[in-house]
Every structure is written in C-alpha cells, then in structure tokens.
Amino acid sequence: MADATAPYRIKGATGDWEVVIGLEVHAQVTSNAKLFSGAATAFGAEPNSQVSLIDAAMPGMLPVPNRECIRQAVRTGMAIDAEINRWSRFDRKNYFYADLPQGYQISQLYHPLVGEGSIEIEDGEAVKTIGVERIHVEQDAGKLMHDQHPTRSYVDLNRSGVALMEIVSRPDMRSPSEAGAYLRKLRAILRYVGSCDGNMEEGSMRADVNVSVRKPGDELGTRTETKNVNSVRFVMAAIEHEANRQVELLESGGTIVQETRLFNADTGTTRSMRSKEDAHDYRYFPDPDLLPLELDDAFLEECRASLPELPDAKRKRYEAAGVTPYNAGVLTAEVETARWFDALLEAGAAPVAASNWVTGELFGALNRVGKDITDSPVTPGQAAELLALVADGTLSGSLAKQVFEVMLETGDAPGKIVEERGLKQTSDTGAIEAVIAEVLAKNPAQLEQYRGGKVALFGFFVGQTMKAMGGKANPGVVNELLKKALG
Amino acid sequence: MSVDTATVKKVASLARIAIDDAHAERLVPELNNILDWIEQLGEVDTSGVAPMTAVIPNTLRLRDDVVNADPLTGGGIRDAVLANAPQAEHGFFTVPKVIE
Amino acid sequence: MTDLTDLGIREIRDGVREGTFSAREVATAFNAAVAGAKPLNAFLVETPDHALAAADAADAARAAGETLKPLAGVPIGMKDLFCTKGVASTAASHILEGFTPQYESTVSQNLWDAGAGMLGKLNMDQFAMGSSNETSAFGNVISPWRRNDGGNAALAPGGSSGGSSAAVAARLCPGATGTDTGGSIRQPAAFTGISGIKPTYGRCSRWGTIAFASSLDQAGPMARDVRDCAIMLEAMSGFDAKDATSLDLPVPRWEQGLNASLAGKRVGIPREYRVDNMPEEIEALWQQGIAWVKDAGAEIVEVSLPHTKYALPAYYIIAPAEASSNLARYDGVRYGQRNLPDGANLQAMYAATRAAGFGEEVKRRILIGTYVLSAGFYDAYFTQASKVRTLIARDFEHAWDKCDVLLTPTAPSAAFALGEKSADPLAMYLNDVFTVPSSLAGLPAMSVPGGLDRAGLPLGLQVIGKALDEQGVLNAALAIEERAGFVARPQAWW
C-alpha cells in the first residue's frame, strides 16, 4: 500500500467507520446454446422464441449439460489461479417465482466447479489482492415484465436456462473504488478469456453487493446484500449509499438486519426488497437428474492450453520492453486494445514508439471520430508502416501526423500517401543549404543578434528553414547545417 | 423430531400448498407417524460412508454447444411452449401482477 | 378362430408376421375389449385410432413384403405417466387436467418406432405415488380379480401401475408400460397374476416421463409372461442423449438369450426378507419358488442383506424429497390447472393451484419431502438416507460374491381390498418392503406369478439381479414360470 493513500473511512459522529465489501458477480457464460438445453442464447429475441421444452420445465423434461459452459468456467478459474475441482456436482435451489419455471434453479452449492483463487487490483497507486472464494455454474432465470398490463405480469423465458458463472469474492474490499477496480479487472479477465462478453447493459454481468461496516479493528458487522447492480458506477454508488445508511442507522442506535436490498439507479439509494414472510429456505440437494461432473486430464489440459496471455502478464511484457507503466496499463485494460497493440508489435513496430503513438495519436483520432479500436479505420499493419517511416527518417513527426490524417480519411497505406502527395522529408544537404542561405539573407537583424550572443534565436532559424521547405526537411539535417552556417 | 401445527403450516407454505387449520391439524399425527418411523435410520452407523451420488456407476456426459441440434431439446418452438398455458398474451405467459 | 385378446405379445407378433390374422383384426379386437371394460376404470383415455393406424401400417408393410418391425401389429397400453404427443397426459392428477404434450416420451416413441400401437392411456396412482391405485384423481382402478369367497369386494390392482396391471390381467391389452420407483411395476404385477420387470436404472430413458423421484424412476414392461416382457423391454430400452442418466450401452437381445436352465447358477435367499407377520402362504410360495429354481439346476445359497430394514425409511426420505422438488413445476403458469382466487397474488395463486390440483397422498409426500430438506434437517434426514442407500447397494454387492440372482416374494400379501389400507399411509408404504431395496440400488428386478392364495388371488415371486444382468433375471423368472404353470385368470365380471 502506498503511504499516500489514506484508507477509505466513513466519518461518523462516533468516529471513523471501515467499510467491508464482498461481491458476487453473475457473469453470463459465452455460449451458443443454453446450459442444459439446445435453445439459443442470443440477446434481444422475440419473447419465448428461444425457449425449449426443457427451459419451460415441461413435465418429464431433463437437463443435459453443455460442455462449452463447463469449459469456459474452468478456463475462467484457471485465469484467476483458482483450484479447479475435478469432481463437482449440481444442486437444486428450490423456490417459487414466476421467472423460475422448474420451481428450482440448478446451481452448485456443496461442490462448486472452481474453488479458491485471487485477482490483483490496482486502486490508484495501491496494489491489492482480492480473494475469490469460488466460481460455480448455474442457470439464469427468465424475465418478468410488469408494465405491459394493469393487473398482470408477463413472463418471457428466453433467458431461462442461460449459463451463468457466479464468481464470489472474499469480503476483501474496503472502499467503493476498490470494488470498482475489482469489477473492472474481473471484467477484463473474463473478456480476455472469452468466457463472458462483459456487457453490463445487456445484463451479461451483474453484481450482488455485500456491504457491512465496522469500527476499524472490530469484528465483521452484519451485512446486507444489494441485488443485481448492473454497472461499475452503480456498484460504487450502492456501496457508498449503503455504507452511509448503515453508519447512520448504527449511530442512531439501530441495528442492521441481514436482508436483501434493491438499488435504485435514479436516486442512487438502496431499499429493502421484501419483508420475509417466508425466511428463505432453499432446500438445496443434489440434482438427481445429473450425475457428478468429473473432469479428466485431457479436458483440463485443453482448457489451460487455450488460455490467452492475461492482462497482468501482458502488462509485464510491455513494461519489460520499455513501455511506461501508465501506457502499459492503458494498453492492457481492454482486450481489444491489447490485441490491436500486439498486432502492431507483430507487424514490426518498436514497442515504446508504438505505445506512445497508440495512446496519443490513435486514441485521439478514434475519440474524434467516435470509433472503437475494433473498427479503427487504420489497421495495425498500416500503423506499423507509418511508424517505420518515422523511424527511418522518411517522415518527420509533423509529416507523420499529416499522413495519419490522410490515412484516417482514405484508409490508404502510408507509403502510398507519401508517394502520391510528395510528403517525403528531404535530407538533401544541397537543397537545405540553399534555403538556409536564403533565410539568413532575409533576416539580417536576427543574424546579427544571434552572432552577438542571443543563441536562443537558433530555434527561429530552424523554424524559418522548415517553413521555407514546407515541413519536409529532415530536422536533424537542418540543425546540423544551420549550426555550420551560423558558425 | 416431530412436527406441530405451526410447523406443518410453515412447511406447506414453503411447498406452496394452501392448507387451513383443520387440514394442518389432521396432518400432524399422520406426518408424525411417518417421521417417527423414519427416525429409525438414525440407528445406522454411517460414519465413513459416502452418500450415494450415482445409482449405477456412470459419468456425466456433456453435450456439444450447438443450437437446436435436436428439435426436442432446442428452441424456436414458441407455439408449442405456449400451447398449454392457462393464460398467454402477445407471446408471453401471464401471471398476477408481481410487485417487487 | 381363437379370441385374439387371449394372445400375448409374441403370439400376436408371430401371427401377424405369418399372416394368421391381420394386425387390424388384432387392434379391433383389443379396442373392443377396452371399450367394453369401463367398470375396471383402467383407461383414462382410449386411443383406438392410434392402435388402428399402427396396425394398418403393419399390414401394409407385410403386404409390401417388407421385414416387419419388432412389435409390428402389437397394440399396447401406455401408463399415463408417459407424455404422448397430442394425447392428454395427466399422471392421474387434476393439476395436469387439460395438458396435451407437444412431444412424445422417449420410451413411447421407441415403442411406436418398433411398430406398436396405443390402445389408450392407463390409469395409475397420482404421480405414481401409491400402491393401490386409490390416489388417482380420476377414480381408482378395480382389479379384474375377485376373491373366491363369493363376495364381491373390489380389490386393489396394486400400484402405482394399477391400470397397466389390471388391463393386462383382464386381457384388454397384451402388454403395457409401467414405471417403477419403489415397486410400482412388480407389486401390481404380483397382485394381478402377470409378469413385470424393472430394468437396471438407466436402461429406459426418463425423458418425457413425468417425474416422481428421479434417482429411482425406471420404466419397464408388464405383460402376460416372461418372454413377452423380454420382447417389450428390448423395444423400450436404449441410450438416449436427452437423459443424462441414460446408460450408453447397446440393448442386449434378451428374447434371444432366454434360457430356463439355471445349471451352474447360484440363487441367493436373503434372510432379512423373512419379515414379521408375513402370511404363511407367502412363505410357502417362497419355499416353492426355491424348489423350482433348484429343479432348474440352480444351487441355493443363503445370503444376508443386513440393511434391508432401513430401505423403506430411506426410500420414504429420498423419494419424497426428490418429488417435492420435481413437482414444484406444477404451478399453474405454463400448463395444467390454475386456481386464481379473487385478488390473489402470484404466491397465493401457486398455493391455491397446488392445493386444488394435488391429491392428498401427493401433498403428504411433498410435505414430507419439503420438511426433510428444510434448513436444519437436511443432514439428519437426506444425507443420512443417502448414506444408508450406499450401504444398501453395498449389501447387494456383497451378495453377488455368493450368488447370481436373489429370489424373494414380491409383496408381503396378496391384493388387498380397496379402502383396506388407504386410511393408514404407513401400512400402505410397508407393502413395498421387498421391492424398495433393489430400487434404491438401481438393480433389475422382476415379478413373476407363482400361484394363488387360499382366496384364489395371485401371488408373485421376485427375482433381483446384478446391475445390467436383466438376462439373468429373465432366465430365472422363466425357470419359475415354466414350473409354476400359472394359468389362472380373472373371470370377466365387468
């Protein structure tokens, strides 16, 4: 921990309070078909059009697990250095709700697929390891719509049975910003692995937020669970609100009830979800329709072998090549950026120059035209060519900017642009000497001042020479010849 | 362990079966009779015995990630899914309005 | 010409193949028998057209000189636990009234693919929970058998596959499907003087069969004799990728493998199956059975299955626990009955729907199952029962060191009168004492008629085999069948 970072505290009337946070993230597993049926998982389909007899829990229907969903969960576990359980099994979580056709959710309570792992996060300067208790695989529920009819709710089962990973952290986070960093890092890992698209707007990632407060050094307080929060910003807001609510309640003599709460994004507040007339008793037991899931060596080896280089490793590699830690962080935060940058390196670009160019020129340009790196008008190959032209002196920095602008507009290769538009920089000493002579002749006053000791005017002569040459002169050569001419 | 009327009503509520007091009272001795008899399982020394997980030794098969590979287990059958619904509208099942 | 309804599956199959009679004649005769047997209440739905269509297909295939399918021309009865496409399927419960499946169960599809036709859907104990057929929401089945005491007491056909047993015994169909969770094929077969086999768990796909207790439910055939059971079981069995517990093994040619000689075989007699208060006649039949298998060449060995007495209590934890969860889907939202009292919210609708839709025994078992799984009780009940289940399976494993099959009575009594046990659930449960242990262990087991008691009612003997050794079970049953010479049949009073 950097000393500069003061720990996050809620300032209460009775003193400082520490916030303890754990997150249960539900991440939709990327797969074509559902966890236990062959129905499609695509987002946004017509209601009940992606529902099989199994997902609708017709009498006599049985689940058969989708290998890809298991594989993705295992790969995710491997990506956070977690213990992979070769023997796991599915349990039924029993409760009645209109979005749950079976009357139970097939999940994993007693023997999850993935055990203890961890994720390293950076919160400002501070680096911290957050424990992950487990990852298990389970079915998503359907969707209820309450605003279509005055007295009825509508049930759409398209999501019913879609595979989710529930990634349960240890209560290791101590501030909203740590929780935000954890979520962003987890999302990045999932997207690198390809096990979840991380699309929070479409509900591919939701978090249940467990919050409690205590005086530093005290035992853990009673926690509340705020369900289904669907953005990093909202998670941070929910924690902030919930922690302050708890502190106020405790300081005014109240007690915290262990309960489920809902986050209201409009007001940034949480509220109690239901008073429990029926304290939840899920009656978990092993699903008798499914045998224990046993993974063999070949399966595990394939999972491991198919893992890509992960953000932390990639970042270390970039830094080792001389890229600044800041740039390395920026380049690895999103898998698409890292992929693009790797392609650029593969096309021969030098890491340091390439990292500066991507984080500066390219990001600026994409920002201007409102595009993502995935639909960048310039390919990594073209960018590598441009950087090569700078490196070999063909283009000056400013010429390179001009060429890049044309590339963005036309999509043409830099070599072609340089050729067609005559943007090549010149190192022709004869031509440059002639121009320098002209410049000195035109500016006798400045020449006198320079020779009288005002050496700062050197830059003026460089500028004039470059201008006279339309920016195409090699700045190094200009410097050298000017020094000679000015004596 | 034995049940009383309150327990029977709580269990019936968990199971979503409406029962009135008279019914619950009637069930108390019936269920206790059965539960008493079940109690004898406690006599069995099961230390070191693993609960049965598969009736016939067999491993869980996994299926390929293919959409609608078998029409019997695939989607795209909305009419069949809704065909028996007591109430369906605009392609949805409907239930009494749920207020969260 | 003989009455075609007197014929069994093999005779019909062979007769149609040889052209002795047409499949249509057979279907017509059985359709008439079904239509004329309403007092038995064995059928919930009659499907004469289905039987005729399959018969016509068989006749057309024969006319075209094609090789006939294994069950071409054979009409059968289908227990209402199997979902049949376009034909109401209710599991004999009000809660599924009006439900018409849009799909066909794997077992019924396998039978149609083998050329069989359907005479109708057979009555049963509601959701297969019961041993007398009295839990059906649509009136109990009445056994075609009557005591020879001149009284007309209506008798139980056994359960839960009581429509199946009654229909086969009354010659309304040559064979019928059953399902067995704790004895639901074997006990009704014993009560009605027919044969029935529960194969190894996983032989018959459970896909499309309305679930009672998933880890125990197995389909199987009920028919007039052992050979007919072998023929029908071959058609019903087979790997199904849609059922994760289905056994990925080829289906043996059981009919071809039938062999009544037990030379070199060891038949085990489990000492714990001698229960208190067992009627003398049952004990006598058991001794008779031992003599028959000895006569067939078997060596008799006494074996011990020490945890036998704990099988029933373990079963009455595991089966209700699974059922309480399996039956949660009957909520009035996607199919079946809905009961929506004025102003009721969603949860009240569930409670009202399930209160009105489920019968008393189903509710009782759901409540027991819910209770034993609930917080604080799970380990004491469910986990302990699952451990005892391991011990019961282990008992059988040890017995197989000493013998090849086990011989026991099927039930501790002959058919009882309707109403006799229905007031005492526990007394009813105890009727499954001999059938439940092999269900818990997933083993193949069969009931074959052995004789009649003093009241003229059939008694059955049970053969239990090693996992996957249906052949051994069928062969031992065949040896008994050949020696028992059981020809008694109920006199038609309906």
JSON list of C-alpha atoms in Angstrom, two decimals, chain A residues 32-39 47-49 51-52 54 58 64-68 89 96-97 145-146 149-155 157 278 283 291-292, chain B residues 13-16 53-54 58-68 72-78 81 87 89-98 100:
[
{"chain": "A", "resi": 32, "resn": "ASN", "atom": "CA", "xyz": [-24.27, -20.63, -28.40]},
{"chain": "A", "resi": 33, "resn": "ALA", "atom": "CA", "xyz": [-26.76, -22.78, -26.56]},
{"chain": "A", "resi": 34, "resn": "LYS", "atom": "CA", "xyz": [-28.10, -22.77, -23.01]},
{"chain": "A", "resi": 35, "resn": "LEU", "atom": "CA", "xyz": [-26.57, -24.61, -20.07]},
{"chain": "A", "resi": 36, "resn": "PHE", "atom": "CA", "xyz": [-28.97, -27.55, -20.14]},
{"chain": "A", "resi": 37, "resn": "SER", "atom": "CA", "xyz": [-30.84, -27.22, -23.43]},
{"chain": "A", "resi": 38, "resn": "GLY", "atom": "CA", "xyz": [-30.18, -26.56, -27.10]},
{"chain": "A", "resi": 39, "resn": "ALA", "atom": "CA", "xyz": [-32.08, -23.26, -27.23]},
{"chain": "A", "resi": 47, "resn": "PRO", "atom": "CA", "xyz": [-40.37, -13.30, -26.28]},
{"chain": "A", "resi": 48, "resn": "ASN", "atom": "CA", "xyz": [-40.31, -17.03, -25.64]},
{"chain": "A", "resi": 49, "resn": "SER", "atom": "CA", "xyz": [-38.79, -17.73, -29.06]},
{"chain": "A", "resi": 51, "resn": "VAL", "atom": "CA", "xyz": [-37.22, -21.49, -25.17]},
{"chain": "A", "resi": 52, "resn": "SER", "atom": "CA", "xyz": [-37.03, -25.26, -25.33]},
{"chain": "A", "resi": 54, "resn": "ILE", "atom": "CA", "xyz": [-36.66, -28.09, -21.05]},
{"chain": "A", "resi": 58, "resn": "MET", "atom": "CA", "xyz": [-42.49, -29.22, -19.30]},
{"chain": "A", "resi": 64, "resn": "VAL", "atom": "CA", "xyz": [-28.00, -32.35, -20.16]},
{"chain": "A", "resi": 65, "resn": "PRO", "atom": "CA", "xyz": [-25.06, -30.00, -19.58]},
{"chain": "A", "resi": 66, "resn": "ASN", "atom": "CA", "xyz": [-23.35, -28.03, -22.31]},
{"chain": "A", "resi": 67, "resn": "ARG", "atom": "CA", "xyz": [-19.62, -28.83, -22.42]},
{"chain": "A", "resi": 68, "resn": "GLU", "atom": "CA", "xyz": [-18.68, -25.33, -23.55]},
{"chain": "A", "resi": 89, "resn": "ARG", "atom": "CA", "xyz": [-21.89, -31.57, -8.88]},
{"chain": "A", "resi": 96, "resn": "PHE", "atom": "CA", "xyz": [-41.16, -20.45, -6.27]},
{"chain": "A", "resi": 97, "resn": "TYR", "atom": "CA", "xyz": [-41.16, -17.49, -8.58]},
{"chain": "A", "resi": 145, "resn": "MET", "atom": "CA", "xyz": [-42.37, -7.53, -17.38]},
{"chain": "A", "resi": 146, "resn": "HIS", "atom": "CA", "xyz": [-44.59, -5.53, -15.09]},
{"chain": "A", "resi": 149, "resn": "HIS", "atom": "CA", "xyz": [-50.76, -4.83, -18.42]},
{"chain": "A", "resi": 150, "resn": "PRO", "atom": "CA", "xyz": [-52.57, -3.23, -15.47]},
{"chain": "A", "resi": 151, "resn": "THR", "atom": "CA", "xyz": [-53.10, -6.43, -13.47]},
{"chain": "A", "resi": 152, "resn": "ARG", "atom": "CA", "xyz": [-50.74, -8.97, -14.99]},
{"chain": "A", "resi": 153, "resn": "SER", "atom": "CA", "xyz": [-47.03, -9.52, -15.25]},
{"chain": "A", "resi": 154, "resn": "TYR", "atom": "CA", "xyz": [-45.71, -11.04, -18.45]},
{"chain": "A", "resi": 155, "resn": "VAL", "atom": "CA", "xyz": [-43.22, -13.89, -18.41]},
{"chain": "A", "resi": 157, "resn": "LEU", "atom": "CA", "xyz": [-38.36, -17.39, -20.64]},
{"chain": "A", "resi": 278, "resn": "ASP", "atom": "CA", "xyz": [-41.11, -16.70, 4.46]},
{"chain": "A", "resi": 283, "resn": "ARG", "atom": "CA", "xyz": [-33.72, -26.76, 0.47]},
{"chain": "A", "resi": 291, "resn": "LEU", "atom": "CA", "xyz": [-24.54, -37.28, -12.20]},
{"chain": "A", "resi": 292, "resn": "PRO", "atom": "CA", "xyz": [-21.39, -35.87, -10.61]},
{"chain": "B", "resi": 13, "resn": "SER", "atom": "CA", "xyz": [-46.20, -22.57, 2.88]},
{"chain": "B", "resi": 14, "resn": "LEU", "atom": "CA", "xyz": [-42.67, -23.42, 1.73]},
{"chain": "B", "resi": 15, "resn": "ALA", "atom": "CA", "xyz": [-44.20, -26.02, -0.61]},
{"chain": "B", "resi": 16, "resn": "ARG", "atom": "CA", "xyz": [-46.86, -23.53, -1.75]},
{"chain": "B", "resi": 53, "resn": "THR", "atom": "CA", "xyz": [-24.24, -39.94, -5.79]},
{"chain": "B", "resi": 54, "resn": "ALA", "atom": "CA", "xyz": [-24.88, -42.21, -8.78]},
{"chain": "B", "resi": 58, "resn": "ASN", "atom": "CA", "xyz": [-21.68, -43.74, -14.69]},
{"chain": "B", "resi": 59, "resn": "THR", "atom": "CA", "xyz": [-20.10, -40.42, -15.63]},
{"chain": "B", "resi": 60, "resn": "LEU", "atom": "CA", "xyz": [-21.91, -37.27, -16.57]},
{"chain": "B", "resi": 61, "resn": "ARG", "atom": "CA", "xyz": [-21.95, -36.82, -20.32]},
{"chain": "B", "resi": 62, "resn": "LEU", "atom": "CA", "xyz": [-21.63, -33.31, -21.70]},
{"chain": "B", "resi": 63, "resn": "ARG", "atom": "CA", "xyz": [-23.27, -32.17, -24.92]},
{"chain": "B", "resi": 64, "resn": "ASP", "atom": "CA", "xyz": [-21.81, -30.07, -27.70]},
{"chain": "B", "resi": 65, "resn": "ASP", "atom": "CA", "xyz": [-22.57, -26.36, -27.81]},
{"chain": "B", "resi": 66, "resn": "VAL", "atom": "CA", "xyz": [-24.87, -26.47, -30.82]},
{"chain": "B", "resi": 67, "resn": "VAL", "atom": "CA", "xyz": [-28.16, -24.56, -31.06]},
{"chain": "B", "resi": 68, "resn": "ASN", "atom": "CA", "xyz": [-31.25, -26.62, -31.90]},
{"chain": "B", "resi": 72, "resn": "LEU", "atom": "CA", "xyz": [-36.81, -31.96, -28.99]},
{"chain": "B", "resi": 73, "resn": "THR", "atom": "CA", "xyz": [-34.31, -30.05, -26.86]},
{"chain": "B", "resi": 74, "resn": "GLY", "atom": "CA", "xyz": [-33.97, -26.86, -28.90]},
{"chain": "B", "resi": 75, "resn": "GLY", "atom": "CA", "xyz": [-35.82, -23.54, -29.04]},
{"chain": "B", "resi": 76, "resn": "GLY", "atom": "CA", "xyz": [-37.73, -21.72, -31.74]},
{"chain": "B", "resi": 77, "resn": "ILE", "atom": "CA", "xyz": [-40.93, -23.52, -30.78]},
{"chain": "B", "resi": 78, "resn": "ARG", "atom": "CA", "xyz": [-42.90, -20.73, -29.16]},
{"chain": "B", "resi": 81, "resn": "VAL", "atom": "CA", "xyz": [-44.17, -23.83, -25.48]},
{"chain": "B", "resi": 87, "resn": "GLN", "atom": "CA", "xyz": [-53.22, -17.74, -19.91]},
{"chain": "B", "resi": 89, "resn": "GLU", "atom": "CA", "xyz": [-50.82, -12.95, -24.28]},
{"chain": "B", "resi": 90, "resn": "HIS", "atom": "CA", "xyz": [-48.65, -11.50, -27.02]},
{"chain": "B", "resi": 91, "resn": "GLY", "atom": "CA", "xyz": [-46.26, -14.42, -26.81]},
{"chain": "B", "resi": 92, "resn": "PHE", "atom": "CA", "xyz": [-45.85, -14.20, -23.03]},
{"chain": "B", "resi": 93, "resn": "PHE", "atom": "CA", "xyz": [-47.10, -16.35, -20.19]},
{"chain": "B", "resi": 94, "resn": "THR", "atom": "CA", "xyz": [-49.02, -14.17, -17.79]},
{"chain": "B", "resi": 95, "resn": "VAL", "atom": "CA", "xyz": [-49.32, -14.24, -14.01]},
{"chain": "B", "resi": 96, "resn": "PRO", "atom": "CA", "xyz": [-51.00, -11.96, -11.48]},
{"chain": "B", "resi": 97, "resn": "LYS", "atom": "CA", "xyz": [-49.03, -8.74, -11.32]},
{"chain": "B", "resi": 98, "resn": "VAL", "atom": "CA", "xyz": [-45.90, -9.10, -9.26]},
{"chain": "B", "resi": 100, "resn": "GLU", "atom": "CA", "xyz": [-41.25, -6.28, -6.13]}
]
